[in-house]
Coordinates of C-alpha atoms (C1' of nucleotides) in Angstrom, one line a residue:
Chain A
M1 CA 151.1 167.4 -60.0
P2 CA 147.7 167.6 -59.1
N3 CA 144.8 167.4 -61.5
L4 CA 142.3 170.2 -60.4
D5 CA 138.8 170.8 -61.5
Q6 CA 136.6 173.6 -61.1
I7 CA 135.0 172.1 -57.9
D8 CA 138.5 171.8 -56.3
R9 CA 139.2 175.5 -57.1
R10 CA 136.0 176.4 -55.5
L11 CA 136.9 174.2 -52.3
L12 CA 140.2 175.5 -52.1
A13 CA 138.9 179.4 -52.4
E14 CA 136.2 178.6 -49.8
L15 CA 138.9 177.2 -47.6
Q16 CA 141.4 180.1 -48.2
A17 CA 138.4 182.5 -47.1
E18 CA 137.2 180.6 -44.3
G19 CA 139.2 177.7 -43.0
R20 CA 137.1 176.4 -40.3
I21 CA 134.0 176.2 -42.3
T22 CA 132.3 172.6 -41.5
N23 CA 132.6 170.0 -44.3
V24 CA 128.5 170.1 -44.8
E25 CA 128.5 173.7 -45.2
L26 CA 131.3 173.4 -47.7
A27 CA 129.6 170.7 -49.6
Q28 CA 126.7 172.8 -50.0
R29 CA 128.4 176.0 -51.3
V30 CA 130.2 174.0 -54.1
G31 CA 127.0 171.8 -55.2
L32 CA 128.4 168.4 -53.5
T33 CA 127.1 166.2 -50.6
A34 CA 129.4 165.6 -47.7
P35 CA 131.4 162.6 -48.3
P36 CA 132.7 163.4 -51.7
C37 CA 133.4 166.7 -50.4
L38 CA 135.6 165.4 -47.6
R39 CA 137.4 163.0 -49.9
R40 CA 138.4 165.9 -52.1
V41 CA 139.5 167.9 -49.2
R42 CA 141.5 165.1 -47.8
A43 CA 143.0 164.4 -51.1
L44 CA 144.1 168.3 -51.5
E45 CA 145.4 167.9 -48.1
E46 CA 147.6 164.7 -48.9
E47 CA 148.9 166.2 -52.3
G48 CA 150.2 169.0 -50.1
V49 CA 147.8 171.5 -52.1
I50 CA 146.4 172.6 -48.9
K51 CA 149.6 172.9 -46.5
G52 CA 147.9 173.7 -43.3
Y53 CA 145.1 175.8 -41.4
H54 CA 145.9 178.9 -39.3
A55 CA 144.0 181.2 -37.2
E56 CA 144.4 184.8 -38.2
L57 CA 145.1 186.8 -34.9
D58 CA 144.9 190.4 -34.5
A59 CA 148.6 191.6 -33.7
L60 CA 147.9 194.8 -31.7
M61 CA 145.5 192.9 -29.4
L62 CA 148.3 190.6 -28.4
G63 CA 150.6 193.4 -27.9
Y64 CA 152.7 193.4 -31.0
A65 CA 152.5 196.8 -32.3
I66 CA 155.2 197.1 -34.6
T67 CA 155.5 195.5 -38.1
V68 CA 158.8 196.2 -40.0
F69 CA 159.8 195.3 -43.6
A70 CA 163.6 194.9 -43.8
L71 CA 165.5 195.0 -47.1
V72 CA 168.9 193.1 -46.5
S73 CA 171.8 192.8 -48.8
L74 CA 174.5 190.3 -48.1
K75 CA 178.3 190.3 -48.8
S76 CA 178.5 187.2 -50.5
Q77 CA 175.7 185.5 -52.7
A78 CA 177.4 182.4 -53.0
E79 CA 175.0 179.5 -52.6
D80 CA 176.5 178.7 -48.9
S81 CA 176.1 182.1 -47.8
L82 CA 172.5 182.5 -48.7
R83 CA 171.7 179.0 -47.0
Q84 CA 173.5 180.3 -43.7
F85 CA 171.4 183.6 -43.8
E86 CA 168.3 181.6 -44.1
E87 CA 169.1 179.0 -41.5
H88 CA 169.9 182.3 -39.4
M89 CA 166.7 183.8 -40.2
R90 CA 164.9 180.4 -39.1
D91 CA 165.9 180.7 -35.9
L92 CA 164.7 184.2 -35.1
P93 CA 161.0 184.1 -33.9
E94 CA 160.7 188.1 -34.9
V95 CA 161.3 187.2 -38.4
R96 CA 157.8 185.9 -39.8
E97 CA 158.8 185.8 -43.3
C98 CA 162.0 185.8 -45.5
H99 CA 162.1 186.1 -49.2
M100 CA 164.8 185.9 -51.3
L101 CA 164.6 188.3 -54.4
N102 CA 166.5 189.0 -57.4
G103 CA 168.2 192.3 -58.1
E104 CA 170.5 194.4 -55.5
I105 CA 168.5 193.4 -52.5
D106 CA 169.0 189.9 -51.6
F107 CA 166.4 189.3 -48.9
I108 CA 163.0 190.8 -47.7
L109 CA 162.1 190.3 -44.2
K110 CA 158.8 190.8 -42.6
I111 CA 159.6 191.3 -38.9
V112 CA 156.9 191.5 -35.9
S113 CA 157.7 193.3 -32.7
K114 CA 156.1 194.3 -29.5
D115 CA 157.3 198.0 -29.7
L116 CA 160.0 200.5 -31.1
Q117 CA 162.3 199.4 -28.2
S118 CA 162.5 195.5 -28.8
F119 CA 162.5 196.0 -32.6
Q120 CA 165.6 198.2 -32.1
E121 CA 166.9 195.7 -29.8
F122 CA 166.3 193.1 -32.5
L123 CA 167.7 195.0 -35.2
T124 CA 171.0 196.0 -33.8
S125 CA 171.7 192.8 -31.5
K126 CA 170.3 190.0 -34.2
L127 CA 169.8 191.2 -37.4
T128 CA 172.5 193.8 -38.5
P129 CA 175.3 191.7 -36.8
A130 CA 174.5 188.6 -38.4
P131 CA 177.4 186.8 -40.6
N132 CA 177.6 188.1 -43.9
V133 CA 175.0 191.0 -43.8
A134 CA 176.3 194.1 -45.8
S135 CA 173.4 196.4 -45.5
V136 CA 169.8 196.4 -43.7
K137 CA 167.2 199.1 -44.8
T138 CA 164.1 199.0 -42.4
S139 CA 160.7 200.5 -43.2
L140 CA 157.9 200.5 -40.5
T141 CA 154.4 199.8 -41.5
I142 CA 152.2 202.8 -40.7
R143 CA 149.4 200.9 -41.6
T144 CA 148.4 197.5 -43.4
S145 CA 145.7 198.4 -46.1
K146 CA 145.3 195.1 -47.3
K147 CA 146.1 191.7 -46.4
L148 CA 144.7 188.7 -48.2
P149 CA 145.7 185.0 -47.8
G150 CA 147.4 183.2 -50.3
V151 CA 146.6 183.0 -54.0
P152 CA 143.8 185.1 -56.0
L153 CA 141.5 182.0 -57.1
E154 CA 139.1 184.8 -58.0
G155 CA 137.6 183.3 -61.0
A156 CA 137.8 180.0 -59.5
Chain B
M1 CA 141.0 195.7 -24.8
P2 CA 141.0 191.9 -24.0
N3 CA 142.4 190.7 -21.0
L4 CA 144.4 187.5 -22.0
D5 CA 145.8 184.9 -19.4
Q6 CA 148.6 182.2 -20.2
I7 CA 146.0 179.8 -21.2
D8 CA 144.5 182.2 -23.8
R9 CA 148.1 182.9 -25.2
R10 CA 148.5 179.0 -25.6
L11 CA 145.3 178.7 -27.1
L12 CA 146.1 181.3 -29.7
A13 CA 149.5 179.9 -30.3
E14 CA 148.1 176.5 -30.9
L15 CA 145.3 177.7 -33.4
Q16 CA 147.8 180.0 -35.2
A17 CA 149.9 176.8 -35.7
E18 CA 147.0 174.6 -36.5
G19 CA 143.7 176.3 -37.1
R20 CA 141.6 173.3 -37.5
I21 CA 142.6 171.1 -34.6
T22 CA 139.4 169.9 -32.6
N23 CA 138.4 171.6 -29.7
V24 CA 138.8 168.3 -27.7
E25 CA 142.4 168.5 -28.6
L26 CA 142.8 171.9 -28.0
A27 CA 141.5 171.5 -24.6
Q28 CA 143.9 168.6 -23.8
R29 CA 146.7 170.7 -25.0
V30 CA 146.3 173.6 -22.6
G31 CA 145.0 171.3 -19.8
L32 CA 141.3 172.2 -19.7
T33 CA 138.1 170.3 -20.5
A34 CA 136.3 170.8 -23.7
P35 CA 133.4 173.4 -22.5
P36 CA 135.7 175.9 -21.0
C37 CA 138.3 175.6 -23.9
L38 CA 135.4 176.2 -26.3
R39 CA 134.2 179.1 -24.5
R40 CA 137.3 181.0 -24.3
V41 CA 138.0 180.5 -28.2
R42 CA 134.3 181.7 -28.9
A43 CA 135.2 184.9 -26.7
L44 CA 138.4 185.2 -28.6
E45 CA 136.5 185.1 -31.8
E46 CA 133.9 187.6 -30.5
E47 CA 136.3 190.2 -29.1
G48 CA 138.3 190.0 -32.4
V49 CA 141.6 188.6 -31.1
I50 CA 141.0 185.7 -33.6
K51 CA 140.2 187.5 -36.8
G52 CA 139.3 184.3 -38.9
Y53 CA 140.8 181.0 -40.2
H54 CA 142.5 180.3 -43.7
A55 CA 143.7 177.3 -45.5
E56 CA 147.4 177.7 -46.7
L57 CA 147.6 176.9 -50.2
D58 CA 150.5 175.8 -52.2
A59 CA 150.7 178.5 -54.8
L60 CA 152.7 176.9 -57.2
M61 CA 150.5 173.7 -57.4
L62 CA 147.8 176.1 -58.2
G63 CA 149.6 177.7 -61.0
Y64 CA 150.7 180.8 -59.5
A65 CA 154.3 180.6 -60.2
I66 CA 155.4 184.3 -59.4
T67 CA 155.7 186.4 -56.2
V68 CA 156.7 189.7 -56.6
F69 CA 157.3 192.7 -54.1
A70 CA 156.5 195.9 -55.3
L71 CA 158.1 199.4 -53.8
V72 CA 155.6 202.1 -54.6
S73 CA 156.1 205.8 -54.4
L74 CA 153.5 208.3 -54.9
K75 CA 153.7 211.8 -56.2
S76 CA 151.6 213.2 -53.5
Q77 CA 151.3 211.7 -49.7
A78 CA 148.1 213.8 -49.0
E79 CA 145.6 211.8 -47.1
D80 CA 143.4 211.8 -49.8
S81 CA 146.0 210.5 -52.5
L82 CA 147.0 207.8 -50.0
R83 CA 143.4 206.8 -49.4
Q84 CA 142.7 206.6 -53.3
F85 CA 145.6 204.5 -53.8
E86 CA 144.6 201.8 -51.2
E87 CA 141.3 201.9 -52.6
H88 CA 142.7 201.2 -55.8
M89 CA 144.8 198.1 -54.5
R90 CA 141.9 196.5 -52.8
D91 CA 140.5 196.0 -56.3
L92 CA 143.1 194.2 -57.6
P93 CA 143.1 190.3 -56.9
E94 CA 146.9 190.1 -57.7
V95 CA 147.7 192.5 -54.8
R96 CA 147.6 190.1 -52.0
E97 CA 148.9 192.8 -49.4
C98 CA 149.7 196.5 -49.2
H99 CA 151.4 198.1 -46.4
M100 CA 152.0 201.8 -46.1
L101 CA 155.2 202.6 -44.8
N102 CA 157.4 205.5 -43.5
G103 CA 160.5 206.8 -45.2
E104 CA 161.0 207.5 -49.0
I105 CA 159.0 204.4 -49.9
D106 CA 155.2 204.8 -49.5
F107 CA 153.8 201.5 -50.2
I108 CA 155.0 197.6 -50.3
L109 CA 152.9 195.4 -52.2
K110 CA 153.0 191.7 -52.5
I111 CA 151.8 190.5 -55.7
V112 CA 151.2 187.0 -57.0
S113 CA 150.8 186.2 -60.6
K114 CA 150.5 182.8 -62.7
D115 CA 153.6 183.7 -65.0
L116 CA 156.1 186.2 -65.6
Q117 CA 154.0 187.3 -68.7
S118 CA 150.5 188.0 -66.7
F119 CA 152.8 189.8 -64.2
Q120 CA 154.2 192.2 -66.7
E121 CA 150.9 192.6 -68.0
F122 CA 149.6 193.6 -64.5
L123 CA 152.4 195.8 -63.9
T124 CA 152.4 197.9 -67.1
S125 CA 148.5 197.9 -67.5
K126 CA 147.2 198.2 -63.8
L127 CA 150.0 199.2 -61.4
T128 CA 152.3 201.6 -63.1
P129 CA 149.5 203.9 -64.9
A130 CA 147.5 204.1 -61.6
P131 CA 146.6 207.5 -60.4
N132 CA 149.3 209.4 -58.4
V133 CA 152.2 206.6 -58.9
A134 CA 155.6 208.1 -59.1
S135 CA 157.6 205.0 -59.1
V136 CA 157.4 201.2 -58.9
K137 CA 160.5 199.3 -58.0
T138 CA 159.7 195.3 -58.0
S139 CA 161.8 192.4 -57.0
L140 CA 160.8 188.8 -58.0
T141 CA 160.8 186.0 -55.2
I142 CA 163.4 183.5 -55.8
R143 CA 162.5 181.4 -53.0
T144 CA 160.8 181.8 -49.8
S145 CA 163.0 180.6 -47.2
K146 CA 160.5 181.1 -44.2
K147 CA 156.6 182.2 -43.9
L148 CA 155.1 181.8 -40.5
P149 CA 151.7 183.3 -39.7
G150 CA 150.9 186.3 -37.7
V151 CA 152.6 186.8 -34.6
P152 CA 155.6 185.4 -32.5
L153 CA 153.8 184.1 -29.3
E154 CA 156.8 181.8 -28.9
G155 CA 157.1 182.0 -25.0
A156 CA 153.1 182.1 -24.8
Chain C
dG1 C1' 132.9 160.2 -59.0
dG2 C1' 128.7 160.9 -56.6
dT3 C1' 124.4 159.3 -53.3
dG4 C1' 122.2 157.8 -49.0
dA5 C1' 122.0 155.8 -44.6
dA6 C1' 124.7 154.1 -40.4
dA7 C1' 128.3 154.7 -36.9
dG8 C1' 131.6 157.1 -34.4
dT9 C1' 133.1 162.0 -32.7
dT10 C1' 132.9 166.6 -32.0
dT11 C1' 130.5 170.6 -30.6
dT12 C1' 127.4 172.6 -28.1
dT13 C1' 124.1 173.0 -24.0
dC14 C1' 122.9 172.5 -19.6
dT15 C1' 123.5 171.8 -14.6
dC16 C1' 126.4 171.7 -10.7
dT17 C1' 130.7 172.8 -8.0
Chain D
dA1 C1' 135.7 180.0 -14.1
dG2 C1' 135.9 175.0 -14.6
dA3 C1' 133.7 170.1 -14.8
dG4 C1' 130.7 166.2 -16.2
dA5 C1' 126.9 164.6 -18.6
dA6 C1' 123.3 164.8 -22.5
dA7 C1' 121.6 166.6 -26.7
dA8 C1' 122.7 168.3 -31.5
dA9 C1' 125.5 168.6 -35.2
dC10 C1' 129.2 167.0 -37.8
dT11 C1' 132.6 163.9 -39.3
dT12 C1' 133.6 159.6 -41.5
dT13 C1' 132.9 155.2 -43.3
dC14 C1' 130.1 151.7 -46.2
dA15 C1' 127.3 149.7 -49.4
dC16 C1' 125.3 151.2 -53.8
dC17 C1' 124.6 153.8 -58.1

DNA sequence: GGTGAAAGTTTTTCTCT
DNA sequence: AGAGAAAAACTTTCACC
Protein backbone atom coordinates (compact mmCIF):
# COMPACT_ATOMS: atom_id res chain seq x y z
CA MET A 1 0.00 0.00 0.00
CA PRO A 2 1.29 3.45 -0.81
CA ASN A 3 2.60 5.74 1.88
CA LEU A 4 1.26 9.12 0.93
CA ASP A 5 2.32 12.28 2.65
CA GLN A 6 0.64 15.66 2.61
CA ILE A 7 2.48 16.72 -0.53
CA ASP A 8 1.35 13.64 -2.44
CA ARG A 9 -2.24 14.34 -1.49
CA ARG A 10 -1.97 17.89 -2.71
CA LEU A 11 -0.40 16.72 -5.98
CA LEU A 12 -3.28 14.33 -6.46
CA ALA A 13 -5.89 16.96 -5.64
CA GLU A 14 -4.35 19.31 -8.19
CA LEU A 15 -4.11 16.65 -10.88
CA GLN A 16 -7.64 15.46 -10.25
CA ALA A 17 -8.88 19.01 -10.77
CA GLU A 18 -6.52 19.91 -13.62
CA GLY A 19 -5.04 16.88 -15.26
CA ARG A 20 -2.99 18.69 -17.91
CA ILE A 21 -1.27 21.19 -15.70
CA THR A 22 2.49 21.29 -16.45
CA ASN A 23 4.93 19.76 -14.02
CA VAL A 24 6.55 23.13 -13.30
CA GLU A 25 3.24 24.69 -12.41
CA LEU A 26 2.32 21.67 -10.31
CA ALA A 27 5.64 21.85 -8.48
CA GLN A 28 5.10 25.53 -7.69
CA ARG A 29 1.61 24.92 -6.35
CA VAL A 30 2.75 22.28 -3.89
CA GLY A 31 5.99 24.03 -3.00
CA LEU A 32 8.53 21.76 -4.71
CA THR A 33 10.94 22.13 -7.59
CA ALA A 34 10.22 20.32 -10.81
CA PRO A 35 12.41 17.18 -10.51
CA PRO A 36 11.14 15.80 -7.16
CA CYS A 37 7.62 16.73 -8.19
CA LEU A 38 7.93 14.72 -11.38
CA ARG A 39 9.43 11.80 -9.46
CA ARG A 40 6.47 11.78 -7.12
CA VAL A 41 3.95 11.91 -9.95
CA ARG A 42 5.69 9.05 -11.78
CA ALA A 43 5.73 7.00 -8.59
CA LEU A 44 2.03 7.62 -8.05
CA GLU A 45 1.39 6.49 -11.62
CA GLU A 46 3.53 3.38 -11.13
CA GLU A 47 1.81 2.44 -7.88
CA GLY A 48 -1.55 2.85 -9.57
CA VAL A 49 -2.75 5.67 -7.35
CA ILE A 50 -3.08 7.62 -10.58
CA LYS A 51 -4.88 5.27 -12.93
CA GLY A 52 -4.95 7.55 -15.95
CA TYR A 53 -5.85 10.92 -17.38
CA HIS A 54 -8.97 11.79 -19.32
CA ALA A 55 -10.42 14.74 -21.18
CA GLU A 56 -13.86 15.70 -19.95
CA LEU A 57 -16.10 16.27 -22.95
CA ASP A 58 -19.40 18.07 -23.38
CA ALA A 59 -21.80 15.26 -24.20
CA LEU A 60 -24.49 17.51 -25.62
CA MET A 61 -22.11 19.26 -28.04
CA LEU A 62 -21.11 15.85 -29.32
CA GLY A 63 -24.70 14.89 -29.95
CA TYR A 64 -25.31 12.78 -26.86
CA ALA A 65 -28.43 14.34 -25.39
CA ILE A 66 -29.59 11.51 -23.15
CA THR A 67 -28.14 10.28 -19.85
CA VAL A 68 -30.07 7.57 -18.08
CA PHE A 69 -29.64 5.68 -14.87
CA ALA A 70 -30.89 2.10 -14.98
CA LEU A 71 -31.58 0.01 -11.89
CA VAL A 72 -31.22 -3.63 -12.80
CA SER A 73 -32.29 -6.70 -10.86
CA LEU A 74 -31.19 -10.15 -11.93
CA LYS A 75 -33.01 -13.47 -11.61
CA SER A 76 -30.00 -15.19 -10.12
CA GLN A 77 -27.38 -13.62 -7.90
CA ALA A 78 -24.98 -16.54 -8.15
CA GLU A 79 -21.43 -15.30 -8.71
CA ASP A 80 -21.43 -16.81 -12.21
CA SER A 81 -24.58 -14.95 -13.13
CA LEU A 82 -23.22 -11.69 -11.81
CA ARG A 83 -19.97 -12.14 -13.73
CA GLN A 84 -21.85 -12.96 -16.89
CA PHE A 85 -23.93 -9.81 -16.60
CA GLU A 86 -20.83 -7.70 -15.98
CA GLU A 87 -19.14 -9.18 -19.04
CA HIS A 88 -22.16 -8.31 -21.09
CA MET A 89 -22.19 -4.71 -19.85
CA ARG A 90 -18.53 -4.35 -20.76
CA ASP A 91 -19.41 -5.02 -24.38
CA LEU A 92 -22.03 -2.28 -24.62
CA PRO A 93 -20.53 1.14 -25.41
CA GLU A 94 -23.67 3.01 -24.31
CA VAL A 95 -23.09 1.66 -20.79
CA ARG A 96 -20.48 4.03 -19.33
CA GLU A 97 -20.63 2.78 -15.75
CA CYS A 98 -21.82 -0.40 -14.10
CA HIS A 99 -21.80 -0.77 -10.33
CA MET A 100 -22.86 -3.83 -8.38
CA LEU A 101 -24.97 -2.86 -5.38
CA ASN A 102 -26.22 -4.42 -2.18
CA GLY A 103 -29.95 -4.75 -1.48
CA GLU A 104 -32.79 -5.42 -3.89
CA ILE A 105 -31.24 -3.72 -6.86
CA ASP A 106 -28.30 -5.69 -8.20
CA PHE A 107 -26.71 -3.16 -10.56
CA ILE A 108 -26.90 0.50 -11.38
CA LEU A 109 -25.90 1.59 -14.86
CA LYS A 110 -25.15 4.96 -16.31
CA ILE A 111 -26.14 4.98 -19.95
CA VAL A 112 -25.39 7.68 -22.53
CA SER A 113 -27.29 7.84 -25.83
CA LYS A 114 -27.71 10.27 -28.71
CA ASP A 115 -31.46 10.66 -28.37
CA LEU A 116 -34.55 9.05 -26.91
CA GLN A 117 -35.05 6.88 -29.92
CA SER A 118 -31.60 5.31 -29.82
CA PHE A 119 -31.94 4.89 -26.08
CA GLN A 120 -35.26 3.04 -26.47
CA GLU A 121 -33.65 0.91 -29.14
CA PHE A 122 -30.78 0.11 -26.79
CA LEU A 123 -33.10 -0.62 -23.88
CA THR A 124 -35.45 -2.96 -25.67
CA SER A 125 -32.96 -4.72 -27.92
CA LYS A 126 -29.82 -4.84 -25.76
CA LEU A 127 -30.45 -4.38 -22.07
CA THR A 128 -33.87 -5.81 -21.17
CA PRO A 129 -33.41 -9.01 -23.20
CA ALA A 130 -29.97 -9.70 -21.72
CA PRO A 131 -29.58 -13.11 -20.06
CA ASN A 132 -30.72 -13.32 -16.45
CA VAL A 133 -32.26 -9.85 -16.30
CA ALA A 134 -35.36 -9.79 -14.09
CA SER A 135 -36.26 -6.10 -14.11
CA VAL A 136 -34.91 -2.80 -15.40
CA LYS A 137 -36.11 0.54 -14.07
CA THR A 138 -34.82 3.56 -15.92
CA SER A 139 -34.80 7.26 -15.04
CA LEU A 140 -33.88 9.99 -17.46
CA THR A 141 -31.53 12.68 -16.28
CA ILE A 142 -33.26 16.06 -16.47
CA ARG A 143 -30.11 17.93 -15.62
CA THR A 144 -26.79 17.23 -13.95
CA SER A 145 -26.46 19.51 -10.94
CA LYS A 146 -22.99 18.48 -9.89
CA LYS A 147 -20.25 16.35 -11.36
CA LEU A 148 -16.83 16.17 -9.75
CA PRO A 149 -14.18 13.61 -10.58
CA GLY A 150 -13.11 10.91 -8.19
CA VAL A 151 -12.64 11.45 -4.50
CA PRO A 152 -13.11 14.38 -2.09
CA LEU A 153 -9.44 15.09 -1.07
CA GLU A 154 -10.66 18.49 0.17
CA GLY A 155 -8.57 18.77 3.28
CA ALA A 156 -5.60 17.29 1.41
CA MET B 1 -22.63 24.99 -32.21
CA PRO B 2 -19.39 23.36 -33.18
CA ASN B 3 -18.87 21.83 -36.58
CA LEU B 4 -16.87 18.71 -35.87
CA ASP B 5 -15.35 16.65 -38.61
CA GLN B 6 -14.07 13.11 -38.44
CA ILE B 7 -10.60 14.23 -37.33
CA ASP B 8 -12.01 16.24 -34.42
CA ARG B 9 -13.98 13.25 -33.25
CA ARG B 10 -10.91 11.07 -33.34
CA LEU B 11 -8.92 13.68 -31.42
CA LEU B 12 -11.63 13.75 -28.79
CA ALA B 13 -11.83 10.00 -28.55
CA GLU B 14 -8.06 9.79 -28.04
CA LEU B 15 -8.03 12.56 -25.44
CA GLN B 16 -10.96 11.08 -23.59
CA ALA B 17 -9.08 7.80 -23.33
CA GLU B 18 -5.63 9.28 -22.74
CA GLY B 19 -5.79 12.85 -21.57
CA ARG B 20 -2.06 13.40 -21.17
CA ILE B 21 -0.86 12.11 -24.51
CA THR B 22 1.56 14.57 -26.14
CA ASN B 23 0.43 16.67 -29.05
CA VAL B 24 2.98 15.02 -31.39
CA GLU B 25 1.69 11.56 -30.53
CA LEU B 26 -1.90 12.73 -30.91
CA ALA B 27 -1.11 14.26 -34.29
CA GLN B 28 0.44 11.00 -35.47
CA ARG B 29 -2.56 8.97 -34.37
CA VAL B 30 -5.02 11.11 -36.30
CA GLY B 31 -2.74 11.62 -39.30
CA LEU B 32 -1.82 15.28 -38.90
CA THR B 33 1.35 17.19 -38.13
CA ALA B 34 1.68 18.84 -34.73
CA PRO B 35 0.66 22.46 -35.49
CA PRO B 36 -2.78 21.91 -37.02
CA CYS B 37 -3.43 19.24 -34.42
CA LEU B 38 -2.70 21.65 -31.60
CA ARG B 39 -4.85 24.32 -33.22
CA ARG B 40 -7.78 21.93 -33.34
CA VAL B 41 -7.37 20.90 -29.73
CA ARG B 42 -7.17 24.53 -28.59
CA ALA B 43 -10.28 25.35 -30.61
CA LEU B 44 -12.14 22.44 -29.03
CA GLU B 45 -11.09 23.70 -25.61
CA GLU B 46 -12.22 27.24 -26.45
CA GLU B 47 -15.59 26.10 -27.74
CA GLY B 48 -16.11 24.10 -24.59
CA VAL B 49 -16.27 20.72 -26.30
CA ILE B 50 -13.33 19.82 -24.09
CA LYS B 51 -14.36 21.00 -20.64
CA GLY B 52 -11.19 19.99 -18.82
CA TYR B 53 -8.72 17.24 -18.01
CA HIS B 54 -8.66 15.12 -14.89
CA ALA B 55 -6.46 12.50 -13.31
CA GLU B 56 -8.35 9.32 -12.48
CA LEU B 57 -7.41 8.25 -8.96
CA ASP B 58 -7.72 4.97 -7.11
CA ALA B 59 -10.24 5.79 -4.39
CA LEU B 60 -9.36 2.77 -2.26
CA MET B 61 -5.64 3.56 -2.21
CA LEU B 62 -6.52 7.02 -0.98
CA GLY B 63 -8.57 5.64 1.86
CA TYR B 64 -12.02 6.06 0.34
CA ALA B 65 -13.49 2.60 0.68
CA ILE B 66 -17.18 3.43 0.31
CA THR B 67 -19.13 4.44 -2.78
CA VAL B 68 -22.85 4.81 -2.36
CA PHE B 69 -25.71 5.69 -4.65
CA ALA B 70 -28.52 7.59 -2.95
CA LEU B 71 -32.00 7.96 -4.43
CA VAL B 72 -33.57 11.09 -3.03
CA SER B 73 -37.19 12.22 -3.15
CA LEU B 74 -38.17 15.73 -2.13
CA LYS B 75 -41.37 16.97 -0.49
CA SER B 76 -41.77 19.77 -2.99
CA GLN B 77 -40.75 19.71 -6.64
CA ALA B 78 -41.19 23.42 -7.12
CA GLU B 79 -38.27 24.88 -9.06
CA ASP B 80 -37.15 26.86 -5.99
CA SER B 81 -37.07 23.70 -3.88
CA LEU B 82 -35.10 21.84 -6.51
CA ARG B 83 -32.58 24.67 -6.82
CA GLN B 84 -32.21 24.87 -3.06
CA PHE B 85 -31.47 21.17 -2.86
CA GLU B 86 -28.93 21.40 -5.68
CA GLU B 87 -27.17 24.29 -3.93
CA HIS B 88 -26.98 22.24 -0.81
CA MET B 89 -25.47 19.25 -2.62
CA ARG B 90 -22.83 21.49 -4.17
CA ASP B 91 -21.58 22.33 -0.68
CA LEU B 92 -21.07 18.71 0.36
CA PRO B 93 -17.70 17.32 -0.76
CA GLU B 94 -18.79 13.71 -0.23
CA VAL B 95 -21.39 14.21 -2.95
CA ARG B 96 -19.44 13.72 -6.15
CA GLU B 97 -22.39 13.70 -8.54
CA CYS B 98 -25.95 14.91 -8.34
CA HIS B 99 -28.39 14.30 -11.17
CA MET B 100 -32.00 15.42 -11.31
CA LEU B 101 -34.22 12.66 -12.63
CA ASN B 102 -37.72 12.24 -13.99
CA GLY B 103 -40.23 9.96 -12.27
CA GLU B 104 -40.74 9.27 -8.56
CA ILE B 105 -37.12 9.72 -7.57
CA ASP B 106 -36.06 13.34 -7.81
CA PHE B 107 -32.29 13.04 -7.54
CA ILE B 108 -29.60 10.42 -7.69
CA LEU B 109 -26.36 11.08 -5.84
CA LYS B 110 -23.01 9.40 -6.00
CA ILE B 111 -21.37 9.66 -2.59
CA VAL B 112 -17.78 8.74 -1.71
CA SER B 113 -16.72 8.23 1.92
CA LYS B 114 -13.72 6.87 3.80
CA ASP B 115 -15.58 4.15 5.66
CA LEU B 116 -19.02 3.04 6.74
CA GLN B 117 -18.89 5.07 9.89
CA SER B 118 -18.17 8.37 8.18
CA PHE B 119 -20.80 7.56 5.59
CA GLN B 120 -23.44 6.93 8.28
CA GLU B 121 -22.39 10.18 9.90
CA PHE B 122 -22.80 11.99 6.61
CA LEU B 123 -26.15 10.38 5.92
CA THR B 124 -27.77 11.07 9.26
CA SER B 125 -26.28 14.50 9.94
CA LYS B 126 -26.01 16.00 6.45
CA LEU B 127 -28.21 14.38 3.87
CA THR B 128 -31.39 13.07 5.52
CA PRO B 129 -31.98 16.22 7.62
CA ALA B 130 -31.50 18.53 4.62
CA PRO B 131 -34.42 20.88 3.92
CA ASN B 132 -37.26 19.48 1.88
CA VAL B 133 -35.95 15.89 1.79
CA ALA B 134 -38.80 13.39 1.90
CA SER B 135 -36.94 10.10 1.53
CA VAL B 136 -33.42 8.79 0.93
CA LYS B 137 -32.72 5.26 -0.20
CA THR B 138 -29.08 4.28 -0.28
CA SER B 139 -27.26 1.36 -1.86
CA LEU B 140 -23.65 0.51 -1.19
CA THR B 141 -21.45 -0.30 -4.16
CA ILE B 142 -20.10 -3.81 -3.82
CA ARG B 143 -17.81 -3.44 -6.79
CA THR B 144 -17.51 -1.25 -9.84
CA SER B 145 -17.67 -3.47 -12.91
CA LYS B 146 -17.16 -0.80 -15.51
CA LYS B 147 -16.25 2.85 -15.47
CA LEU B 148 -15.54 4.71 -18.68
CA PRO B 149 -15.29 8.47 -19.02
CA GLY B 150 -17.86 10.58 -20.81
CA VAL B 151 -19.41 9.57 -24.09
CA PRO B 152 -19.26 6.52 -26.40
CA LEU B 153 -17.52 8.00 -29.51
CA GLU B 154 -16.74 4.44 -30.55
CA GLY B 155 -17.28 4.77 -34.24
CA ALA B 156 -15.60 8.19 -34.20
C1' DG C 1 14.29 13.51 -0.12
C1' DG C 2 15.46 18.11 -2.31
C1' DT C 3 18.33 21.41 -5.46
C1' DG C 4 20.44 23.30 -9.63
C1' DA C 5 22.04 22.99 -14.15
C1' DA C 6 22.24 20.61 -18.56
C1' DA C 7 20.32 17.62 -22.29
C1' DG C 8 16.47 16.07 -24.88
C1' DT C 9 11.47 16.75 -26.22
C1' DT C 10 7.53 19.12 -26.82
C1' DT C 11 4.76 23.02 -27.42
C1' DT C 12 4.05 27.01 -29.85
C1' DT C 13 4.76 30.59 -33.28
C1' DC C 14 5.78 32.00 -37.87
C1' DT C 15 5.90 31.66 -42.64
C1' DC C 16 4.78 29.32 -46.78
C1' DT C 17 1.83 26.42 -49.64
C1' DA D 1 -6.68 24.36 -43.45
C1' DG D 2 -2.09 21.93 -43.34
C1' DA D 3 3.28 21.62 -43.52
C1' DG D 4 7.97 22.65 -42.23
C1' DA D 5 11.33 25.18 -39.60
C1' DA D 6 12.56 28.02 -35.61
C1' DA D 7 11.93 29.81 -30.87
C1' DA D 8 10.33 29.13 -26.33
C1' DA D 9 8.90 26.21 -22.76
C1' DC D 10 8.73 22.01 -20.49
C1' DT D 11 10.28 17.41 -19.23
C1' DT D 12 13.79 14.54 -17.81
C1' DT D 13 18.34 13.15 -16.33
C1' DC D 14 22.49 13.81 -13.75
C1' DA D 15 25.62 15.24 -10.24
C1' DC D 16 25.45 17.18 -5.69
C1' DC D 17 23.74 18.43 -1.09
